[in-house]
Short mmCIF file of C-alpha atoms and ligand atoms in Angstrom, two decimals:
data_model
loop_
_atom_site.label_atom_id
_atom_site.label_comp_id
_atom_site.label_asym_id
_atom_site.label_seq_id
_atom_site.Cartn_x
_atom_site.Cartn_y
_atom_site.Cartn_z
CA MET L 1 27.16 -19.82 -142.15
CA ILE L 2 24.78 -16.88 -142.30
CA ILE L 3 24.87 -14.90 -145.54
CA ILE L 4 22.79 -11.79 -146.20
CA MET L 5 21.89 -10.52 -149.64
CA LEU L 6 21.78 -6.74 -149.78
CA GLY L 7 20.97 -4.54 -152.76
CA ALA L 8 18.07 -2.65 -154.30
CA GLN L 9 15.15 -4.45 -155.92
CA GLY L 10 15.99 -5.89 -159.31
CA THR L 11 19.76 -6.16 -158.75
CA GLY L 12 19.59 -9.96 -158.84
CA LYS L 13 19.64 -10.85 -155.12
CA GLY L 14 17.27 -13.79 -155.67
CA THR L 15 19.31 -15.17 -158.56
CA VAL L 16 22.62 -14.93 -156.70
CA ALA L 17 21.07 -16.31 -153.49
CA GLY L 18 19.59 -19.28 -155.39
CA LEU L 19 22.93 -20.13 -156.99
CA LEU L 20 24.80 -19.81 -153.69
CA SER L 21 22.19 -22.00 -152.01
CA GLU L 22 22.61 -24.76 -154.65
CA ASN L 23 26.37 -24.66 -154.30
CA ILE L 24 26.92 -24.37 -150.57
CA ARG L 25 23.78 -26.30 -149.64
CA ILE L 26 22.17 -23.99 -147.15
CA PRO L 27 18.63 -22.73 -147.76
CA GLN L 28 17.72 -19.43 -149.38
CA ILE L 29 15.21 -17.69 -147.14
CA SER L 30 13.40 -14.97 -149.05
CA THR L 31 10.97 -12.95 -146.94
CA GLY L 32 9.30 -11.69 -150.15
CA ASP L 33 8.73 -15.31 -151.29
CA ILE L 34 7.31 -16.30 -147.89
CA PHE L 35 4.92 -13.34 -148.04
CA ARG L 36 3.89 -14.10 -151.64
CA LYS L 37 3.19 -17.75 -150.77
CA ASN L 38 1.03 -16.63 -147.85
CA ILE L 39 -0.76 -14.13 -150.09
CA SER L 40 -1.52 -16.79 -152.71
CA ASP L 41 -2.67 -19.22 -149.96
CA LYS L 42 -4.80 -16.41 -148.49
CA THR L 43 -3.50 -17.06 -144.95
CA PRO L 44 -4.16 -14.40 -142.26
CA LEU L 45 -0.47 -13.43 -142.47
CA GLY L 46 -0.75 -13.11 -146.26
CA ILE L 47 -3.92 -11.01 -146.12
CA GLU L 48 -2.29 -8.64 -143.61
CA ALA L 49 1.07 -8.46 -145.45
CA ASP L 50 -0.61 -7.78 -148.80
CA LYS L 51 -1.99 -4.48 -147.49
CA TYR L 52 1.60 -3.21 -147.33
CA ILE L 53 3.25 -5.12 -150.18
CA SER L 54 0.72 -4.09 -152.84
CA LYS L 55 1.54 -0.45 -152.12
CA GLY L 56 5.29 -1.01 -152.07
CA ASN L 57 5.55 -0.45 -148.30
CA LEU L 58 7.50 -2.55 -145.80
CA VAL L 59 5.54 -5.11 -143.80
CA PRO L 60 5.73 -4.13 -140.09
CA ASP L 61 8.40 -5.74 -137.89
CA ASP L 62 5.88 -7.39 -135.56
CA ILE L 63 4.90 -9.60 -138.52
CA THR L 64 8.25 -9.90 -140.31
CA VAL L 65 10.71 -10.47 -137.47
CA PRO L 66 8.93 -13.43 -135.76
CA MET L 67 8.38 -14.97 -139.21
CA VAL L 68 12.14 -14.94 -139.89
CA GLU L 69 12.98 -16.05 -136.35
CA ASP L 70 10.69 -19.06 -136.78
CA ARG L 71 12.05 -19.92 -140.24
CA LEU L 72 15.60 -19.97 -138.88
CA THR L 73 14.63 -22.72 -136.43
CA TRP L 74 13.74 -25.17 -139.23
CA GLU L 75 15.93 -28.25 -139.55
CA ASP L 76 17.26 -27.24 -143.00
CA ALA L 77 18.69 -24.01 -141.55
CA LYS L 78 20.74 -25.80 -138.89
CA GLU L 79 23.99 -25.18 -140.78
CA GLY L 80 23.04 -21.67 -141.82
CA ALA L 81 20.98 -19.74 -144.34
CA ILE L 82 21.10 -17.17 -147.08
CA LEU L 83 18.77 -14.35 -146.14
CA ASP L 84 17.30 -12.63 -149.18
CA GLY L 85 15.22 -9.56 -148.36
CA PHE L 86 15.93 -9.49 -144.64
CA PRO L 87 17.09 -7.39 -142.85
CA ARG L 88 15.78 -4.30 -144.61
CA THR L 89 16.29 -1.75 -141.82
CA ILE L 90 18.89 -1.11 -139.13
CA GLN L 91 16.29 -2.15 -136.57
CA GLN L 92 15.79 -5.51 -138.30
CA ALA L 93 19.57 -5.96 -138.51
CA GLU L 94 19.88 -5.40 -134.76
CA LYS L 95 17.05 -7.86 -134.12
CA LEU L 96 18.78 -10.39 -136.36
CA ASP L 97 22.05 -9.95 -134.46
CA GLU L 98 20.15 -10.60 -131.23
CA MET L 99 18.42 -13.73 -132.50
CA LEU L 100 21.66 -15.13 -133.92
CA SER L 101 23.74 -14.40 -130.83
CA LYS L 102 21.23 -16.37 -128.71
CA LYS L 103 22.26 -19.37 -130.82
CA GLY L 104 25.97 -18.54 -130.75
CA LYS L 105 25.84 -17.48 -134.41
CA LYS L 106 26.58 -14.27 -136.30
CA VAL L 107 26.33 -12.78 -139.75
CA ASP L 108 29.34 -14.16 -141.65
CA LEU L 109 29.02 -12.48 -145.04
CA VAL L 110 26.91 -9.69 -146.55
CA VAL L 111 26.79 -9.61 -150.33
CA ASN L 112 25.89 -6.09 -151.46
CA LEU L 113 24.76 -6.00 -155.09
CA VAL L 114 25.00 -2.70 -156.95
CA THR L 115 23.37 -1.97 -160.32
CA PRO L 116 22.76 1.35 -162.17
CA ARG L 117 19.27 2.70 -161.43
CA ASP L 118 17.97 2.77 -165.03
CA GLU L 119 18.95 -0.89 -165.41
CA ILE L 120 17.20 -1.74 -162.14
CA ILE L 121 13.88 -0.22 -163.24
CA ASP L 122 14.11 -1.95 -166.61
CA ARG L 123 14.81 -5.27 -164.89
CA MET L 124 11.84 -4.95 -162.56
CA LEU L 125 9.54 -4.26 -165.52
CA THR L 126 10.91 -7.21 -167.51
CA ARG L 127 11.07 -9.69 -164.58
CA ARG L 128 8.73 -12.68 -164.73
CA VAL L 129 8.25 -15.25 -161.97
CA CYS L 130 6.98 -18.81 -162.01
CA THR L 131 3.46 -19.14 -160.57
CA ASN L 132 4.37 -22.50 -159.02
CA GLN L 133 5.15 -21.55 -155.41
CA GLU L 134 7.34 -24.64 -155.03
CA CYS L 135 9.49 -23.53 -157.98
CA LYS L 136 9.55 -19.72 -157.91
CA ALA L 137 12.08 -19.54 -160.80
CA THR L 138 12.73 -16.01 -162.01
CA TYR L 139 13.26 -14.94 -165.61
CA ASN L 140 13.91 -11.73 -167.43
CA ILE L 141 12.19 -11.48 -170.78
CA LYS L 142 15.15 -9.50 -172.20
CA LEU L 143 18.21 -10.93 -170.43
CA SER L 144 17.28 -14.50 -169.53
CA PRO L 145 14.00 -15.42 -171.27
CA PRO L 146 12.37 -18.84 -170.87
CA LYS L 147 12.67 -21.24 -173.84
CA VAL L 148 8.90 -20.99 -174.47
CA GLU L 149 7.35 -17.58 -173.92
CA GLY L 150 5.32 -17.39 -170.70
CA ILE L 151 6.22 -20.93 -169.55
CA CYS L 152 8.70 -21.93 -166.85
CA ASP L 153 11.62 -24.01 -168.21
CA LYS L 154 11.96 -25.85 -164.92
CA CYS L 155 8.40 -26.95 -164.13
CA GLY L 156 6.15 -25.98 -167.07
CA PHE L 157 3.90 -23.69 -165.01
CA ALA L 158 2.85 -20.28 -166.34
CA LEU L 159 5.02 -17.23 -165.68
CA LYS L 160 3.60 -13.94 -164.53
CA GLN L 161 4.71 -10.48 -163.60
CA ARG L 162 4.81 -9.74 -159.88
CA ALA L 163 1.96 -7.40 -158.93
CA ASP L 164 4.38 -4.94 -157.32
CA ASP L 165 6.64 -4.98 -160.43
CA SER L 166 3.85 -3.86 -162.78
CA ASP L 167 2.88 -0.73 -160.86
CA PRO L 168 5.31 2.17 -161.52
CA GLU L 169 4.18 3.91 -158.31
CA ALA L 170 4.94 0.80 -156.21
CA ILE L 171 8.35 0.46 -157.93
CA LYS L 172 9.19 4.10 -157.17
CA LYS L 173 8.09 3.67 -153.56
CA ARG L 174 10.16 0.50 -153.11
CA LEU L 175 13.29 2.20 -154.45
CA GLU L 176 12.73 5.22 -152.21
CA ILE L 177 12.33 2.94 -149.18
CA TYR L 178 15.49 1.09 -150.18
CA GLU L 179 17.48 4.34 -150.29
CA GLU L 180 16.07 5.66 -147.05
CA LYS L 181 15.80 2.57 -144.85
CA THR L 182 17.85 -0.26 -146.32
CA SER L 183 20.95 1.41 -147.79
CA PRO L 184 22.25 2.45 -144.29
CA LEU L 185 22.85 -1.29 -143.79
CA VAL L 186 25.83 -1.05 -146.16
CA GLU L 187 27.67 1.08 -143.58
CA TYR L 188 26.36 -1.06 -140.70
CA TYR L 189 27.87 -4.24 -142.15
CA LYS L 190 30.99 -2.50 -143.48
CA ASN L 191 31.73 -1.51 -139.88
CA LYS L 192 31.38 -5.14 -138.86
CA GLY L 193 33.93 -6.15 -141.53
CA VAL L 194 31.62 -8.58 -143.35
CA LEU L 195 30.61 -6.56 -146.42
CA ARG L 196 31.40 -7.70 -149.96
CA THR L 197 30.19 -5.30 -152.67
CA GLU L 198 29.68 -6.65 -156.19
CA GLU L 199 28.58 -4.73 -159.28
CA ILE L 200 26.09 -6.41 -161.57
CA SER L 201 25.47 -4.64 -164.86
CA VAL L 202 25.15 -5.37 -168.56
CA SER L 203 27.49 -2.40 -169.13
CA ILE L 204 30.41 -4.35 -167.61
CA ASN L 205 29.05 -7.72 -168.77
CA ARG L 206 28.89 -9.02 -165.21
CA MET L 207 25.72 -10.84 -164.24
CA GLY L 208 24.46 -12.70 -161.18
CA THR L 209 25.92 -16.01 -162.34
CA ASP L 210 29.42 -14.48 -162.48
CA VAL L 211 29.09 -13.00 -159.01
CA ALA L 212 27.78 -16.25 -157.50
CA LYS L 213 30.64 -18.20 -159.11
CA SER L 214 33.32 -15.92 -157.69
CA ILE L 215 31.79 -16.01 -154.19
CA VAL L 216 31.54 -19.82 -154.23
CA GLU L 217 35.19 -20.07 -155.33
CA ASP L 218 36.33 -17.72 -152.57
CA LEU L 219 34.31 -19.61 -149.94
CA LYS L 220 35.89 -22.89 -151.09
CA ASN L 221 39.38 -21.38 -150.83
CA ASP L 222 38.74 -20.05 -147.32
P1 AMP P 1 11.06 -8.72 -152.23
O1 AMP P 1 10.59 -9.96 -152.91
O2 AMP P 1 12.26 -8.93 -151.35
O3 AMP P 1 11.21 -7.55 -153.17
O4 AMP P 1 9.89 -8.32 -151.20
C1 AMP P 1 8.59 -7.98 -151.66
C2 AMP P 1 7.89 -7.14 -150.62
O5 AMP P 1 7.73 -7.88 -149.40
C3 AMP P 1 8.63 -5.87 -150.22
O6 AMP P 1 8.40 -4.79 -151.11
C4 AMP P 1 8.02 -5.61 -148.83
O7 AMP P 1 6.73 -5.06 -148.94
C5 AMP P 1 7.87 -7.02 -148.27
N1 AMP P 1 9.07 -7.43 -147.52
C6 AMP P 1 9.99 -8.36 -147.88
N2 AMP P 1 10.96 -8.45 -146.95
C7 AMP P 1 10.66 -7.56 -145.98
C8 AMP P 1 11.29 -7.16 -144.77
N3 AMP P 1 12.47 -7.68 -144.37
N4 AMP P 1 10.67 -6.21 -144.01
C9 AMP P 1 9.51 -5.66 -144.40
N5 AMP P 1 8.86 -5.97 -145.53
C10 AMP P 1 9.43 -6.91 -146.34
#
């Protein structure tokens, strides 16, 4: 099963993808996480990608697409994957369709998360991530703080703010790119009949955990 997480930055894609992955036992593949690991390991891919990521721009397709194509060939993705952060443009979606159809697969479900814009910006500013690249747990210092300030509950490593979350210009740029390049994917997948839109907002008391639970239940009943 191939699931895609769609939604602006800060809507909770990573949280929902992580919970779905635990429950349906297919890996969560986050392009942002793969880039950040490469940046912290100072690999050639990381050094190149950082030039774009630090400014809030998209990493070019000639780097991103082969990286995803390769990741999908790993043994753990044999039964499927939850793609978090890819595709981000219509062009990437078409390339994904091509790579999946070569393997006789297709996109089965697209989870589109929607959150009011002021909440999104607040969540990006209050997001903290674990510095342990094997853990990568995400917290929100207002909504889901760690038990001990600045320390990951799961592995004890320090938490930090993502570089691109602390720069208001990069945040603005990422949201603009989302509107311009990524949001047309909602229509693209709606036309394919695989779109499931879910609102996540404190105003309706519906968070990522609630959304993940309802999707898992529906998948089990299918
Ligand atoms: P994310 O963790 O998904 O917010 O991704 C962090 C950054 O990585 C983005 O702002 C982009 O610069 C880059 N990135 C992640 N996924 C993609 C993608 N599918 N295409 C291009 N750039 C990406």
